mmCIF file of C-alpha atoms in Angstrom:
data_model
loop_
_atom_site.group_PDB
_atom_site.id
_atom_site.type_symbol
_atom_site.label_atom_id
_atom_site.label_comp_id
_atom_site.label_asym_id
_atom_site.label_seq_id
_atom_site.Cartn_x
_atom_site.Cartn_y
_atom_site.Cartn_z
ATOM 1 C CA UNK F 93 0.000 0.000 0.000
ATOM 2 C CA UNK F 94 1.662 3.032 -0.809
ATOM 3 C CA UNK F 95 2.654 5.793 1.850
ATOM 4 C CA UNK F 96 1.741 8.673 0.005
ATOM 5 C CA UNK F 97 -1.489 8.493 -2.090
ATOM 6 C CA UNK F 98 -2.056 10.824 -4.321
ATOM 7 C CA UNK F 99 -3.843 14.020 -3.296
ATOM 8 C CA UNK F 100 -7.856 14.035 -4.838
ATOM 9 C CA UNK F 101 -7.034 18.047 -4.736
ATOM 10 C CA UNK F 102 -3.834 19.116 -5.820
ATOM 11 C CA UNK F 103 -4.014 22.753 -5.057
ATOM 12 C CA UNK F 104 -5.362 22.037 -1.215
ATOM 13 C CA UNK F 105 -2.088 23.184 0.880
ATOM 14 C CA UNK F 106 -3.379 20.965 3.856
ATOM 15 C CA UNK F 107 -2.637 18.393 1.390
ATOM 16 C CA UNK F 108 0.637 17.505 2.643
ATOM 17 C CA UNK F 109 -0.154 13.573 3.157
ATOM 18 C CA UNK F 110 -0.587 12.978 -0.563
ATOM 19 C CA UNK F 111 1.947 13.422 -2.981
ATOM 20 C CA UNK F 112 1.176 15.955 -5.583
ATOM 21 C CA UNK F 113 2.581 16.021 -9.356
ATOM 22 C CA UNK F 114 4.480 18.926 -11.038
ATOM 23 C CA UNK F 115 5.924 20.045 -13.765
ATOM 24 C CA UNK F 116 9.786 21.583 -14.982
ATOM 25 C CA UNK F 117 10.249 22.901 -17.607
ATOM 26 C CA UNK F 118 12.657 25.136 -19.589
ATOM 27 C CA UNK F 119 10.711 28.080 -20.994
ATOM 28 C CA UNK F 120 12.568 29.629 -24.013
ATOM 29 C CA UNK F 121 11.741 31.532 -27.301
ATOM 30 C CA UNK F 122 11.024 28.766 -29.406
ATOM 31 C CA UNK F 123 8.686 26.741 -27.083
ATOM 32 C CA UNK F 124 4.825 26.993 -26.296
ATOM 33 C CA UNK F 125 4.250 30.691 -24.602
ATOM 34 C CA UNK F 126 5.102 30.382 -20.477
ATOM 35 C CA UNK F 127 1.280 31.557 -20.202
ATOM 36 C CA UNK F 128 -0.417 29.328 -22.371
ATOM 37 C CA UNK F 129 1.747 26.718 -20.535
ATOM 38 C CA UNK F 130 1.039 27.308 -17.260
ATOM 39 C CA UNK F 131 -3.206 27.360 -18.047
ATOM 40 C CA UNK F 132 -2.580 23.640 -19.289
ATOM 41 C CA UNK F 133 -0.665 22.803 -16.834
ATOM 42 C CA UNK F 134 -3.681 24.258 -14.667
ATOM 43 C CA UNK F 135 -6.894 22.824 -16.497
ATOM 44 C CA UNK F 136 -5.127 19.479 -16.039
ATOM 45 C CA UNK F 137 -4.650 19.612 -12.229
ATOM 46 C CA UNK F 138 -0.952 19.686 -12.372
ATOM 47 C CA UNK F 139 0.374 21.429 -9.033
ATOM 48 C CA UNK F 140 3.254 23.037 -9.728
ATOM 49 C CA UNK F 141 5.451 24.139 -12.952
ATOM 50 C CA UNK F 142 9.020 24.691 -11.941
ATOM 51 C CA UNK F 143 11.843 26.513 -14.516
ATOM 52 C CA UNK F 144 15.154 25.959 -14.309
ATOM 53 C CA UNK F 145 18.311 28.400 -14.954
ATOM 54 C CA UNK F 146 21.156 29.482 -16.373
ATOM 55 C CA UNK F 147 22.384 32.578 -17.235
ATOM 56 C CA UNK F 148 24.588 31.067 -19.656
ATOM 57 C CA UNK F 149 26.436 28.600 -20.790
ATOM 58 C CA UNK F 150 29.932 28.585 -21.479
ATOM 59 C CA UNK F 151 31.151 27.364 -25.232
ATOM 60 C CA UNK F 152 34.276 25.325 -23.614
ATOM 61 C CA UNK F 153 32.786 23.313 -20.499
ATOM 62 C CA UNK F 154 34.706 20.333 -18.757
ATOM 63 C CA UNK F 155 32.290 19.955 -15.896
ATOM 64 C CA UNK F 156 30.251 17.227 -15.898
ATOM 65 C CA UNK F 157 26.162 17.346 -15.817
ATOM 66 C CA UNK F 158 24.847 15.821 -12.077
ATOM 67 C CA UNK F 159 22.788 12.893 -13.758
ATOM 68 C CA UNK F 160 25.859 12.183 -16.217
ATOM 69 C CA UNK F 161 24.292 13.744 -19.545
ATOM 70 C CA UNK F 162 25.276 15.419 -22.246
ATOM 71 C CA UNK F 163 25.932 19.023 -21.823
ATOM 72 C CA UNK F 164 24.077 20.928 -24.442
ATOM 73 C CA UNK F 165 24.611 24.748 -24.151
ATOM 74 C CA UNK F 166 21.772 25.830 -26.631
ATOM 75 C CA UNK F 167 18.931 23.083 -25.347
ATOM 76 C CA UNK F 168 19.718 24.019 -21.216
ATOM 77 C CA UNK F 169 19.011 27.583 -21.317
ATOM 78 C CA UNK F 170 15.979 29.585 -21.762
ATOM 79 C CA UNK F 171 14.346 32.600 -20.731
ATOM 80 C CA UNK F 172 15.271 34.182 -17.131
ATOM 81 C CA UNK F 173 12.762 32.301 -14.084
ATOM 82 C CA UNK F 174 11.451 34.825 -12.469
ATOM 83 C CA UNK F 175 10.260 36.404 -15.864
ATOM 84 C CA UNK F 176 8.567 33.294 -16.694
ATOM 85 C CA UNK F 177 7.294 32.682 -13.828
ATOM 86 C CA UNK F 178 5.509 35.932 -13.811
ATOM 87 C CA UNK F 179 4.223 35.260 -16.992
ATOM 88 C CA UNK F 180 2.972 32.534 -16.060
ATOM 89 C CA UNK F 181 1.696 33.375 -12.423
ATOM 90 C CA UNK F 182 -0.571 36.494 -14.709
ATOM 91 C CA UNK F 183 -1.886 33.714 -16.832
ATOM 92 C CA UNK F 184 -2.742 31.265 -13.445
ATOM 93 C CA UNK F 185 -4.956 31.788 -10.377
ATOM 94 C CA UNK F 186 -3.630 28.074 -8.369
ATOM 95 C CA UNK F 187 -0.962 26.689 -9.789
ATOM 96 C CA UNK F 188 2.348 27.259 -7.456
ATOM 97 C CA UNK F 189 5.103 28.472 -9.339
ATOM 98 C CA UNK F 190 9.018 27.781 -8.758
ATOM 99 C CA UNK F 191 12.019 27.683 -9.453
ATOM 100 C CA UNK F 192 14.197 24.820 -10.248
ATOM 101 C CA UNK F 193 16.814 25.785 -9.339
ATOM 102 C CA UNK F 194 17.725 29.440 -8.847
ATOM 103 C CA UNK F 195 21.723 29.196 -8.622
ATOM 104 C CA UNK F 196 21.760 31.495 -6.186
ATOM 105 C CA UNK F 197 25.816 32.011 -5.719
ATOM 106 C CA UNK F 198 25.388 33.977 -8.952
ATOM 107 C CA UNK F 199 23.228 36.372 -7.633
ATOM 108 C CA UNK F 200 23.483 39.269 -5.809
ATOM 109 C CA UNK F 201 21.526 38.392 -2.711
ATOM 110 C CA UNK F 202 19.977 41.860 -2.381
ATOM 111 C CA UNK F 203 18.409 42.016 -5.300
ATOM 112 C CA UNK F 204 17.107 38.352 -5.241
ATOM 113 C CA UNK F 205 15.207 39.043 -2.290
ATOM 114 C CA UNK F 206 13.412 41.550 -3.651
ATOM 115 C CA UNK F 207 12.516 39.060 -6.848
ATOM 116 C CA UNK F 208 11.144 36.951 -4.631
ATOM 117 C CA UNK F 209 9.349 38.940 -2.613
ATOM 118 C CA UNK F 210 7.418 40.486 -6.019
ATOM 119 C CA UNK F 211 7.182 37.581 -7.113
ATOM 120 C CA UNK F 212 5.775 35.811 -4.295
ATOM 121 C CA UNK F 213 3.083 39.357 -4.232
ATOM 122 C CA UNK F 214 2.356 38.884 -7.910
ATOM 123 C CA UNK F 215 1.352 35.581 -7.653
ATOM 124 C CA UNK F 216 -0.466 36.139 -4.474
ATOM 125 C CA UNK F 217 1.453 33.452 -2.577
ATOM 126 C CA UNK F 218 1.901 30.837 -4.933
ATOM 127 C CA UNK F 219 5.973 30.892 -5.292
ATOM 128 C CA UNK F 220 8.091 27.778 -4.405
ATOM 129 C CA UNK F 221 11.780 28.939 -4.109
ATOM 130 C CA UNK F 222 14.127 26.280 -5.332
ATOM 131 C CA UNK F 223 17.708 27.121 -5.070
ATOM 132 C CA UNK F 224 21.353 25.087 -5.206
ATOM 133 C CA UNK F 225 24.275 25.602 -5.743
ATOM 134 C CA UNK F 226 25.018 25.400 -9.591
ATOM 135 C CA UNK F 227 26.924 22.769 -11.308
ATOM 136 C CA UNK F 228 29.232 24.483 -13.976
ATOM 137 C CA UNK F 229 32.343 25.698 -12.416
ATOM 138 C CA UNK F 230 33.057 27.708 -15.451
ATOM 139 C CA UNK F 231 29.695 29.854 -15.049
ATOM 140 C CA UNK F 232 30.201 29.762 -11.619
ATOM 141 C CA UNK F 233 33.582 31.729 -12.199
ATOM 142 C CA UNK F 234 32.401 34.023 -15.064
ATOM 143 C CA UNK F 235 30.237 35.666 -12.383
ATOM 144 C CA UNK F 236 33.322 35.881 -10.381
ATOM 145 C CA UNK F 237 32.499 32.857 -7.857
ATOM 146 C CA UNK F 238 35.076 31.022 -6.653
ATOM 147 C CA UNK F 239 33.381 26.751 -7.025
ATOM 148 C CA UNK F 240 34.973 26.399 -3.780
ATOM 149 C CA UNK F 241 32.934 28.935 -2.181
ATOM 150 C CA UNK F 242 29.191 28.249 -4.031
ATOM 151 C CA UNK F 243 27.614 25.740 -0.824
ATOM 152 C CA UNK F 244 28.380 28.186 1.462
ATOM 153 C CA UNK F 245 27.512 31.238 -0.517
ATOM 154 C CA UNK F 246 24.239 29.529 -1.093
ATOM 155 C CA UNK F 247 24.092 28.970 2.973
ATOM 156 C CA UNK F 248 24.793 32.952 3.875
ATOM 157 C CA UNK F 249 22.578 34.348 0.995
ATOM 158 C CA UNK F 250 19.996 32.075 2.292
ATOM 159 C CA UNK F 251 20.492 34.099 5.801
ATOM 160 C CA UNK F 252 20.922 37.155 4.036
ATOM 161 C CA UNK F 253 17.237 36.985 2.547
ATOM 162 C CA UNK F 254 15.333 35.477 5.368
ATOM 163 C CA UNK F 255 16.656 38.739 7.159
ATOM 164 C CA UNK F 256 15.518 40.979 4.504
ATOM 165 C CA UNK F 257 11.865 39.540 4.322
ATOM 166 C CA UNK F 258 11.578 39.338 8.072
ATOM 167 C CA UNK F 259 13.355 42.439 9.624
ATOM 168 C CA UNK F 260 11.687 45.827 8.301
ATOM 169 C CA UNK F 261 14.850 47.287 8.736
ATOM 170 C CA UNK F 262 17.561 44.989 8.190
ATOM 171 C CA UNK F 263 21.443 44.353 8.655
ATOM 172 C CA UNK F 264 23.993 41.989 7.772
ATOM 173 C CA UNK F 265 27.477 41.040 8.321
ATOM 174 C CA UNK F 266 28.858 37.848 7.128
ATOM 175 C CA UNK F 267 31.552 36.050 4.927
ATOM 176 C CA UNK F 268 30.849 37.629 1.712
ATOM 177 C CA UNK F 269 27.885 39.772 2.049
ATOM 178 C CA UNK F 270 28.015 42.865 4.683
ATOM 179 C CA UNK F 271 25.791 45.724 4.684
ATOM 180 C CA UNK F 272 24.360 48.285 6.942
ATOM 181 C CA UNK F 273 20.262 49.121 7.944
ATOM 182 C CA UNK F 274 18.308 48.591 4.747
ATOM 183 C CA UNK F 275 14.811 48.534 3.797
ATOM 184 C CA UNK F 276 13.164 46.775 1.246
ATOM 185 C CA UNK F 277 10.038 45.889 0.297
ATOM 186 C CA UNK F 278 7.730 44.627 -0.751
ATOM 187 C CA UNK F 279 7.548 41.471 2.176
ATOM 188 C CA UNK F 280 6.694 38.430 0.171
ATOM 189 C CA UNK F 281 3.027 37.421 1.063
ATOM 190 C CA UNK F 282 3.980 34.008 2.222
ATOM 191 C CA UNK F 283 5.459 34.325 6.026
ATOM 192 C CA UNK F 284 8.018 34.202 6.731
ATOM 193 C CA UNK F 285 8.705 33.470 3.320
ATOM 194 C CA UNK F 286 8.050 31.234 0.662
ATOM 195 C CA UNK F 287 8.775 27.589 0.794
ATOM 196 C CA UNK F 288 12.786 27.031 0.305
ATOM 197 C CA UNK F 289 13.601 23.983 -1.657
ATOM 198 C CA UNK F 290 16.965 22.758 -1.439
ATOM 199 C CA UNK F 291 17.844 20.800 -4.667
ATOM 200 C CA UNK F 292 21.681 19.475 -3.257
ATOM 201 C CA UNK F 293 22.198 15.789 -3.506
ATOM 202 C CA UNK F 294 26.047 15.513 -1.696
ATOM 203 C CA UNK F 295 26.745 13.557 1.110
ATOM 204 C CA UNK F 296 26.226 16.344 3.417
ATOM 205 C CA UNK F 297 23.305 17.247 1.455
ATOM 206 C CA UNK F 298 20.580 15.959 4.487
ATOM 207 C CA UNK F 299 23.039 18.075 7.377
ATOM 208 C CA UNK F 300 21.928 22.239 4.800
ATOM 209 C CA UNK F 301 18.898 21.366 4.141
ATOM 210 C CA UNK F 302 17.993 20.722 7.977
ATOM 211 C CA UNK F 303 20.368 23.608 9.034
ATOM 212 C CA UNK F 304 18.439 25.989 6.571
ATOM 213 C CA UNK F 305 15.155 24.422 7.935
ATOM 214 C CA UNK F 306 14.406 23.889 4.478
ATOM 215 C CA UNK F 307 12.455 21.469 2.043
ATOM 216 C CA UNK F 308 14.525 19.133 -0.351
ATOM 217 C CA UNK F 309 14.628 18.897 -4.009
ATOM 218 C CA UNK F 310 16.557 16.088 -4.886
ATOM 219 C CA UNK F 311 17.359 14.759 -8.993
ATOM 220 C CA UNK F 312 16.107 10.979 -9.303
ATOM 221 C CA UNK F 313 18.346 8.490 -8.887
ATOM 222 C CA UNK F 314 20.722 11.055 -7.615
ATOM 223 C CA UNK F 315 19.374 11.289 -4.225
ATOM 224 C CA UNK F 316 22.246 9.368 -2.364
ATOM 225 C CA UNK F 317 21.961 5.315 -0.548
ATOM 226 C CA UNK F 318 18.410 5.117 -1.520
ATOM 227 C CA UNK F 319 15.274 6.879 -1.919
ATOM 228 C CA UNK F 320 13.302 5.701 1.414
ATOM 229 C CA UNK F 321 16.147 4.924 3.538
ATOM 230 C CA UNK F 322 17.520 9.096 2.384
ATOM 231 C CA UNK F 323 13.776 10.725 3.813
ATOM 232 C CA UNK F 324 13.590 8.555 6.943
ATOM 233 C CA UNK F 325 17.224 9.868 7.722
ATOM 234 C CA UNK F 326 16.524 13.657 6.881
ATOM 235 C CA UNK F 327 13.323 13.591 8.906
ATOM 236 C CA UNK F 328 15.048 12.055 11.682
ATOM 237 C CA UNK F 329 17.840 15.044 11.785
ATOM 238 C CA UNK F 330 14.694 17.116 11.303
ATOM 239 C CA UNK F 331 13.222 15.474 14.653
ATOM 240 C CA UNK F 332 16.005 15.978 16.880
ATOM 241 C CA UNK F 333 15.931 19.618 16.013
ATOM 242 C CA UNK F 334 12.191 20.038 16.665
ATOM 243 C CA UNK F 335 11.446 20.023 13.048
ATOM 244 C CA UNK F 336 8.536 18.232 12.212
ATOM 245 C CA UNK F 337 8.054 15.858 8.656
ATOM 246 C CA UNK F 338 9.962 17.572 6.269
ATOM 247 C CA UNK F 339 8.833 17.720 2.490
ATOM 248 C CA UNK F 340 10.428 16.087 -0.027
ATOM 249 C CA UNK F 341 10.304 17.239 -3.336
ATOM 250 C CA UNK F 342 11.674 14.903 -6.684
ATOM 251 C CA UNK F 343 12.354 16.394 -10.175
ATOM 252 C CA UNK F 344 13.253 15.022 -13.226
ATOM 253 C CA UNK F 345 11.120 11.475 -12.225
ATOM 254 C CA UNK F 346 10.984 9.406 -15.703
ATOM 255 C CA UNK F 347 7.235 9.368 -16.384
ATOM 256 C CA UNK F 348 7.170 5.520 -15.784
ATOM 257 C CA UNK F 349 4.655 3.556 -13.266
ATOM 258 C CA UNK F 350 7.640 2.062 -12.016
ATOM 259 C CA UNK F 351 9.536 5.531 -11.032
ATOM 260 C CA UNK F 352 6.359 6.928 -9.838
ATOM 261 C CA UNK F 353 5.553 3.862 -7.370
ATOM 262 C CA UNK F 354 8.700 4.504 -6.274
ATOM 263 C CA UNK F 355 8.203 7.975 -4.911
ATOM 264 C CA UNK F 356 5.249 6.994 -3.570
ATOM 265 C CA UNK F 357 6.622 4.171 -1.372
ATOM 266 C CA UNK F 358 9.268 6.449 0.157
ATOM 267 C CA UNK F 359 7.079 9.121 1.034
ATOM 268 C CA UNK F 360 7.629 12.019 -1.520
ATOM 269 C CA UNK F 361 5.655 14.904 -1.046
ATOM 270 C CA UNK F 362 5.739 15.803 -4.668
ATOM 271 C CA UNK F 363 6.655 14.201 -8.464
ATOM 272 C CA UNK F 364 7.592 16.173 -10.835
ATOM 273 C CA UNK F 365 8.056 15.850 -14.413
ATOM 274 C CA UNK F 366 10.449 17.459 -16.961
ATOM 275 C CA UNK F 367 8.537 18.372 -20.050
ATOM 276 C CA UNK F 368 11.225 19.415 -22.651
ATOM 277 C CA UNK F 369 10.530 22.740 -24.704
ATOM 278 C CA UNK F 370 9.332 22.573 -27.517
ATOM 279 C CA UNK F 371 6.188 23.732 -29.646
ATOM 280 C CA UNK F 372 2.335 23.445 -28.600
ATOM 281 C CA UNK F 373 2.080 20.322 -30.602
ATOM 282 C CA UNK F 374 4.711 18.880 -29.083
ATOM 283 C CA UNK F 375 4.128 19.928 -25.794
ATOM 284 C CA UNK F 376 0.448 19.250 -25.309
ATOM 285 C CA UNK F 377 0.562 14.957 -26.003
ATOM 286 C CA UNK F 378 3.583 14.878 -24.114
ATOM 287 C CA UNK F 379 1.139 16.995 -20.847
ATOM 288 C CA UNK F 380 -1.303 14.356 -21.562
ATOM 289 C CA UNK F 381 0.247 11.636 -21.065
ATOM 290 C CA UNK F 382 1.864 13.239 -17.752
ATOM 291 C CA UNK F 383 -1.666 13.518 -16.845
ATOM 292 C CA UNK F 384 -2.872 10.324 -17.296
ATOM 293 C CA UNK F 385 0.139 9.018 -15.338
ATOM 294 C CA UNK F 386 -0.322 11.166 -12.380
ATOM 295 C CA UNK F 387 -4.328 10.006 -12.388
ATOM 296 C CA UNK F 388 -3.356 6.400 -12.365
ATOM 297 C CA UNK F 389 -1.021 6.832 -9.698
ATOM 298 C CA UNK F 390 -3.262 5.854 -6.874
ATOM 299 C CA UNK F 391 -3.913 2.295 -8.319
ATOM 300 C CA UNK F 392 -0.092 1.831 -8.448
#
């Protein structure tokens, strides 16, 4: 019997016992619009589309893709996330929006809490923020970040933000980032802030994503000893802090029975699938059959 059965209303957020399906997707100029994507994605009870980023992609890359894949510099990069995702949050009234990931050692963490915040307004509280790390050392350094540095860059701009959206006027002094009594608003609508999900898959990926008191966002297959066994450990951490259950989020699941039956058994709080860009009649069969996955799920 699975652990987590699907959830008969995807856009109820005391829905937390069922796992939920999503979407990720990288929106670019050639693809089906972000807004005409995101009322599909709706109308089919999808609920969640994630984007992905980069801000670019360097011509001569020796790092090596997390699941092992080709590296493709024209097919992984598409229009900026939070532009998107506003696009797509005007075109929406449930469906959460997030991204997937936001590399956020690349970004100034000022100005990315202010994104968020107007994002999270725009949307009226419907913004997952997925963050990491960043896994091209040679973008990573074009934006003047030294590799070594990116977890805990991640870790203080992380800090940085939560004091932004919680402190009207707020101060910060730390590694990399220092800066006196600022104000900035707007405060995102979701409070404290909007759901952080951590998409790190490293050995001491469990230890941040407790220590942030944040959800995780693992790849599949990527997610370390084993799917189960990884969530029982994180929620125990999570317990001897005084956390309670802590959401588990999966992207890139293959849209098989198998994979899906999988996520249910070790508790995932939510599925998502990658839907690759490409034109509306492309995009729409491939939806469909997303759909009908996610519906049969509960029967797995």
């Amino acid at each position: 019997m699975p652990s987590s059965p699907t959830c008969p209303d995807p856009y109820a957020r005391d829905c937390e016992v069922f796992m939920k399906f999503g979407l990720l997707s990288v929106i670019t100029d050639f693809s089906i619009d972000p807004r005409e994507l995101g009322r599909q994605a709706e109308e089919r009870g999808f609920d969640s589309l994630f984007v992905p980023e980069h801000t670019h992609m360097p011509v001569h890359i020796e790092s090596r893709r997390p699941d092992g894949g080709p590296v493709v510099p024209e097919a992984m990069q598409g229009l900026d996330p939070f532009t998107a995702l506003s696009a797509i949050a005007a075109s929406t009234t449930r469906l959460l929006i997030g991204t997937g990931i936001c590399e956020v050692p690349t970004r100034d963490p000022i100005i990315l809490a202010k994104q968020v915040a107007s994002l999270d307004v725009l949307s009226r509280g419907r913004f997952l923020f997925g963050v990491g790390t960043g896994w091209v050392r040679e973008e990573l350094l074009n934006h003047g970040v030294d590799p070594a540095t990116r977890t805990a860059r991640l870790m203080e701009y992380l800090e940085i933000m939560r004091t932004i959206w919680a402190d009207h006027e707020a101060s910060f002094a730390g590694e990399f980032v220092k800066f006196d009594p600022i104000v900035s608003l707007p405060k995102p609508v979701q409070r404290p802030h909007p759901p952080i999900l951590m998409g790190l898959t490293g050995t001491r990926a469990l230890d941040r994503v407790t220590a942030a008191r944040a959800e995780w966002m693992p790849m599949y297959g990527l997610e370390g000893e084993g799917l189960a066994e990884r969530i029982a450990q994180l929620n125990e951490q999570a317990a001897e802090l005084g956390l309670g259950p802590v959401p588990v989020t999966v992207v890139e699941v293959p849209p098989e029975e198998e994979a899906v039956a999988r996520c249910m058994e070790a508790g995932v709080s939510r599925c998502v699938f990658t839907l690759p860009p490409g034109e509306r009649d492309d995009v729409l069969p491939l939806l469909d059959w997303y759909t009908e996955l996610s519906e049969q799920a509960e029967y797995l």
